Amino acid sequence: MKAAGCGWRAPTPRSAITSSSATGRPTGAVRSSGGEIQFHHNLVAANQADNGSGTLFQDPVLADLHNNVVIDNSFNGVVIVGGMQARVRFNTLAGNGVGQGGEAIALDNVATAEVRANALRNNHIGLRVSGGTQVTLVRNSLWANQGDYAGIEAGPSDLRGDPRHANGPLGSFYLSNVAAGQPSNSPLIDASGITVHQAGLQETTTRTDGAADQGMADIGSHYVSVTGTGRVWLPIVRSP
């Protein structure tokens, strides 16, 4: 699949939520209210809405978004409104809100939120925070957004430079790596601040040759590795 907009190839999805359309009240291609939400290993791409468009999670006890690719959604990529806790980790968000002025990630009135090791590029706004949300930013990469932050200052460990994404067998968000045959190394390699095991990304890869990420985890979403023991990744979209 080739997603609209910036011309990158979306990954072979674990679960693909694409090309929906909605108007009127705030909505999303994926929408949930209340409860504990786990949203892992999914592709959310090219969804259209005048208020929402990608994912909309309202008043969750916990919203945990991990290792997703969210690209080319017309208004917002990820929206979390209200609730007690949000964790947004190891996702890649690109090309969101460009036509309608939205954000890759929007957090409104969330009690506490951790935003860690995400790659946000070519969005209208990378991250918007409002409504008194208390956010911890750790080792995110922001590049070529029309605006990187709104309602919040950059995190002290965030990166702002070309992530050097590379095209590979499953999509366009591999990381350039000399060991895999590219001419230079991405600054996102080993840059998340936690190990692959701590990140829950064993037997995944950011390399075009499929070699598994090891040691310190790379920033951004990961693909299924072609090496190792052949773990089967299933999408997770779980709420009450």
Tab-separated table of C-alpha atoms in Angstrom:
chain	number	residue	atom	x	y	z
A	1	MET	CA	0.000	0.000	0.000
A	2	LYS	CA	1.127	3.545	-0.660
A	3	ALA	CA	-0.360	6.028	1.758
A	4	ALA	CA	-1.582	9.338	0.427
A	5	GLY	CA	0.339	12.526	1.038
A	6	CYS	CA	4.037	12.213	1.644
A	7	GLY	CA	4.636	9.165	-0.557
A	8	TRP	CA	6.058	6.676	1.922
A	9	ARG	CA	5.015	3.051	1.938
A	10	ALA	CA	3.016	1.851	4.893
A	11	PRO	CA	4.171	-1.350	6.592
A	12	THR	CA	2.611	-4.730	6.089
A	13	PRO	CA	0.097	-4.231	8.892
A	14	ARG	CA	-0.555	-6.315	11.942
A	15	SER	CA	-4.013	-4.741	11.807
A	16	ALA	CA	-4.847	-2.016	9.283
A	17	ILE	CA	-7.387	0.730	9.914
A	18	THR	CA	-7.406	2.743	6.707
A	19	SER	CA	-9.436	5.049	4.484
A	20	SER	CA	-12.471	5.632	6.707
A	21	SER	CA	-14.489	8.851	6.438
A	22	ALA	CA	-16.629	10.703	8.988
A	23	THR	CA	-18.115	14.151	9.592
A	24	GLY	CA	-19.766	15.968	12.483
A	25	ARG	CA	-18.981	15.309	16.136
A	26	PRO	CA	-15.478	14.343	17.248
A	27	THR	CA	-14.768	10.839	16.043
A	28	GLY	CA	-11.998	8.559	14.842
A	29	ALA	CA	-11.386	5.485	12.758
A	30	VAL	CA	-10.723	3.882	16.149
A	31	ARG	CA	-12.793	5.265	19.016
A	32	SER	CA	-13.203	4.127	22.603
A	33	SER	CA	-14.536	5.621	25.837
A	34	GLY	CA	-13.535	4.697	29.369
A	35	GLY	CA	-11.819	1.593	30.631
A	36	GLU	CA	-8.272	0.396	29.964
A	37	ILE	CA	-7.155	0.606	26.346
A	38	GLN	CA	-4.267	-1.329	24.817
A	39	PHE	CA	-3.536	-0.353	21.223
A	40	HIS	CA	-0.436	-2.178	19.988
A	41	HIS	CA	1.129	-3.123	16.616
A	42	ASN	CA	-1.410	-1.447	14.321
A	43	LEU	CA	-1.431	0.648	11.172
A	44	VAL	CA	-3.784	3.661	11.128
A	45	ALA	CA	-3.559	5.385	7.754
A	46	ALA	CA	-5.335	7.796	5.409
A	47	ASN	CA	-8.519	8.207	7.444
A	48	GLN	CA	-10.655	11.298	6.814
A	49	ALA	CA	-12.660	13.316	9.355
A	50	ASP	CA	-13.319	16.957	10.104
A	51	ASN	CA	-12.651	16.424	13.837
A	52	GLY	CA	-10.672	13.352	14.810
A	53	SER	CA	-9.763	10.950	12.005
A	54	GLY	CA	-7.121	8.596	13.405
A	55	THR	CA	-7.743	7.364	16.948
A	56	LEU	CA	-9.899	8.980	19.640
A	57	PHE	CA	-9.765	7.677	23.200
A	58	GLN	CA	-11.974	9.430	25.752
A	59	ASP	CA	-11.718	9.230	29.555
A	60	PRO	CA	-9.627	6.055	29.775
A	61	VAL	CA	-8.318	4.737	33.064
A	62	LEU	CA	-5.239	3.885	30.988
A	63	ALA	CA	-4.556	4.388	27.291
A	64	ASP	CA	-1.452	2.448	26.244
A	65	LEU	CA	-0.365	2.988	22.621
A	66	HIS	CA	2.712	0.995	21.649
A	67	ASN	CA	4.512	0.253	18.374
A	68	ASN	CA	1.917	1.637	15.957
A	69	VAL	CA	2.325	3.420	12.626
A	70	VAL	CA	-0.098	6.355	12.281
A	71	ILE	CA	0.221	8.140	8.939
A	72	ASP	CA	-1.568	10.525	6.604
A	73	ASN	CA	-4.751	10.957	8.637
A	74	SER	CA	-6.542	14.125	7.604
A	75	PHE	CA	-6.926	15.850	10.973
A	76	ASN	CA	-5.342	14.151	13.987
A	77	GLY	CA	-3.324	11.000	14.405
A	78	VAL	CA	-3.783	10.121	18.093
A	79	VAL	CA	-6.198	12.006	20.367
A	80	ILE	CA	-6.606	11.233	24.075
A	81	VAL	CA	-9.150	13.330	25.977
A	82	GLY	CA	-9.559	13.090	29.738
A	83	GLY	CA	-8.731	10.033	31.764
A	84	MET	CA	-6.178	9.105	34.371
A	85	GLN	CA	-3.096	7.904	32.497
A	86	ALA	CA	-1.715	7.694	28.967
A	87	ARG	CA	1.401	5.974	27.652
A	88	VAL	CA	2.410	6.686	24.058
A	89	ARG	CA	5.610	4.781	23.280
A	90	PHE	CA	7.598	3.604	20.257
A	91	ASN	CA	5.167	4.806	17.614
A	92	THR	CA	5.850	6.453	14.256
A	93	LEU	CA	3.475	9.267	13.271
A	94	ALA	CA	3.890	11.009	9.926
A	95	GLY	CA	1.870	13.209	7.598
A	96	ASN	CA	-1.048	13.765	9.985
A	97	GLY	CA	-3.166	16.934	9.962
A	98	VAL	CA	-1.324	18.511	7.064
A	99	GLY	CA	-4.430	19.548	5.131
A	100	GLN	CA	-6.667	20.431	8.077
A	101	GLY	CA	-4.293	21.755	10.721
A	102	GLY	CA	-4.343	18.862	13.158
A	103	GLU	CA	-1.728	17.077	15.224
A	104	ALA	CA	0.129	13.800	15.293
A	105	ILE	CA	-0.576	13.492	19.036
A	106	ALA	CA	-3.108	15.586	20.969
A	107	LEU	CA	-3.479	15.198	24.744
A	108	ASP	CA	-6.269	17.138	26.454
A	109	ASN	CA	-7.055	17.069	30.166
A	110	VAL	CA	-5.229	13.789	30.824
A	111	ALA	CA	-4.091	13.486	34.442
A	112	THR	CA	-0.642	12.075	33.618
A	113	ALA	CA	0.977	11.063	30.350
A	114	GLU	CA	4.296	9.583	29.260
A	115	VAL	CA	5.329	10.204	25.652
A	116	ARG	CA	8.499	8.216	24.963
A	117	ALA	CA	10.605	7.201	21.984
A	118	ASN	CA	8.155	8.207	19.265
A	119	ALA	CA	9.190	9.399	15.802
A	120	LEU	CA	7.043	12.351	14.673
A	121	ARG	CA	7.772	13.733	11.228
A	122	ASN	CA	6.075	15.782	8.503
A	123	ASN	CA	2.935	16.419	10.564
A	124	HIS	CA	1.130	19.754	10.891
A	125	ILE	CA	1.858	19.776	14.648
A	126	GLY	CA	3.880	17.041	16.272
A	127	LEU	CA	2.502	17.183	19.831
A	128	ARG	CA	-0.250	19.385	21.274
A	129	VAL	CA	-0.975	19.436	25.016
A	130	SER	CA	-3.907	21.243	26.632
A	131	GLY	CA	-6.296	21.241	29.586
A	132	GLY	CA	-3.691	20.903	32.309
A	133	THR	CA	-2.323	17.555	31.111
A	134	GLN	CA	0.845	16.624	32.992
A	135	VAL	CA	3.249	15.182	30.438
A	136	THR	CA	6.668	13.586	30.692
A	137	LEU	CA	8.562	13.695	27.389
A	138	VAL	CA	11.442	11.251	26.960
A	139	ARG	CA	13.627	10.741	23.893
A	140	ASN	CA	11.143	11.559	21.134
A	141	SER	CA	12.296	12.462	17.620
A	142	LEU	CA	10.621	15.425	15.879
A	143	TRP	CA	11.507	16.369	12.325
A	144	ALA	CA	10.036	18.477	9.512
A	145	ASN	CA	6.724	19.129	11.256
A	146	GLN	CA	5.168	22.505	10.481
A	147	GLY	CA	5.294	22.948	14.253
A	148	ASP	CA	6.886	20.494	16.650
A	149	TYR	CA	5.108	21.428	19.897
A	150	ALA	CA	2.002	23.351	20.953
A	151	GLY	CA	1.094	24.023	24.575
A	152	ILE	CA	4.308	22.457	25.850
A	153	GLU	CA	8.051	22.957	25.623
A	154	ALA	CA	10.373	20.415	24.072
A	155	GLY	CA	11.447	17.611	26.354
A	156	PRO	CA	15.058	17.952	27.538
A	157	SER	CA	16.040	14.663	25.888
A	158	ASP	CA	13.981	14.993	22.692
A	159	LEU	CA	15.832	14.858	19.364
A	160	ARG	CA	15.310	17.333	16.530
A	161	GLY	CA	17.098	16.218	13.404
A	162	ASP	CA	16.650	14.067	10.331
A	163	PRO	CA	15.775	10.536	11.552
A	164	ARG	CA	17.157	9.084	8.302
A	165	HIS	CA	14.333	6.686	7.636
A	166	ALA	CA	14.935	4.097	4.938
A	167	ASN	CA	12.679	2.080	2.658
A	168	GLY	CA	12.699	-1.650	3.314
A	169	PRO	CA	10.773	-4.827	2.592
A	170	LEU	CA	7.818	-3.955	4.846
A	171	GLY	CA	7.638	-0.172	4.651
A	172	SER	CA	9.332	3.204	4.733
A	173	PHE	CA	10.194	3.618	8.409
A	174	TYR	CA	13.280	1.480	8.825
A	175	LEU	CA	16.329	3.294	10.167
A	176	SER	CA	19.367	3.899	8.015
A	177	ASN	CA	22.124	1.642	9.315
A	178	VAL	CA	25.610	1.152	7.907
A	179	ALA	CA	25.553	-2.483	9.034
A	180	ALA	CA	22.464	-3.050	6.855
A	181	GLY	CA	23.985	-1.393	3.801
A	182	GLN	CA	22.965	2.260	4.100
A	183	PRO	CA	25.597	5.014	3.863
A	184	SER	CA	25.034	6.425	7.365
A	185	ASN	CA	23.500	5.620	10.726
A	186	SER	CA	20.213	7.084	11.918
A	187	PRO	CA	20.467	9.087	15.161
A	188	LEU	CA	17.468	7.078	16.413
A	189	ILE	CA	19.522	3.889	16.719
A	190	ASP	CA	19.950	2.831	20.391
A	191	ALA	CA	18.536	6.228	21.427
A	192	SER	CA	15.381	5.426	23.434
A	193	GLY	CA	17.093	5.271	26.813
A	194	ILE	CA	15.735	1.804	27.674
A	195	THR	CA	16.563	-1.723	26.545
A	196	VAL	CA	14.711	-3.723	23.928
A	197	HIS	CA	13.464	-6.024	26.695
A	198	GLN	CA	12.221	-3.113	28.800
A	199	ALA	CA	10.475	-1.733	25.727
A	200	GLY	CA	8.752	-5.051	24.969
A	201	LEU	CA	10.240	-5.122	21.470
A	202	GLN	CA	12.123	-8.417	21.455
A	203	GLU	CA	12.456	-10.003	18.007
A	204	THR	CA	11.588	-6.796	16.193
A	205	THR	CA	13.751	-4.745	13.869
A	206	THR	CA	14.380	-1.290	12.485
A	207	ARG	CA	16.978	-2.613	10.010
A	208	THR	CA	16.305	-3.267	6.335
A	209	ASP	CA	18.167	-6.583	6.573
A	210	GLY	CA	15.782	-7.774	9.291
A	211	ALA	CA	18.382	-8.168	12.046
A	212	ALA	CA	16.676	-7.868	15.424
A	213	ASP	CA	17.042	-4.760	17.555
A	214	GLN	CA	19.291	-5.585	20.511
A	215	GLY	CA	20.644	-3.816	23.564
A	216	MET	CA	19.242	-0.308	23.830
A	217	ALA	CA	16.016	0.032	21.859
A	218	ASP	CA	15.817	2.242	18.791
A	219	ILE	CA	13.336	5.134	18.708
A	220	GLY	CA	10.099	4.733	16.750
A	221	SER	CA	8.014	1.819	15.526
A	222	HIS	CA	9.597	-1.554	14.821
A	223	TYR	CA	8.913	-4.219	12.205
A	224	VAL	CA	8.768	-7.961	12.719
A	225	SER	CA	12.297	-9.350	12.548
A	226	VAL	CA	13.166	-11.979	9.939
A	227	THR	CA	15.732	-13.432	12.338
A	228	GLY	CA	15.283	-15.035	15.726
A	229	THR	CA	12.652	-17.581	16.739
A	230	GLY	CA	9.799	-16.387	14.555
A	231	ARG	CA	7.515	-14.701	17.060
A	232	VAL	CA	4.008	-14.131	15.680
A	233	TRP	CA	2.809	-10.573	16.298
A	234	LEU	CA	-0.908	-10.085	16.704
A	235	PRO	CA	-2.590	-6.682	16.745
A	236	ILE	CA	-4.011	-5.544	20.053
A	237	VAL	CA	-7.006	-3.262	20.237
A	238	ARG	CA	-8.446	-3.927	23.653
A	239	SER	CA	-10.947	-2.025	25.756
A	240	PRO	CA	-13.986	-2.968	27.855
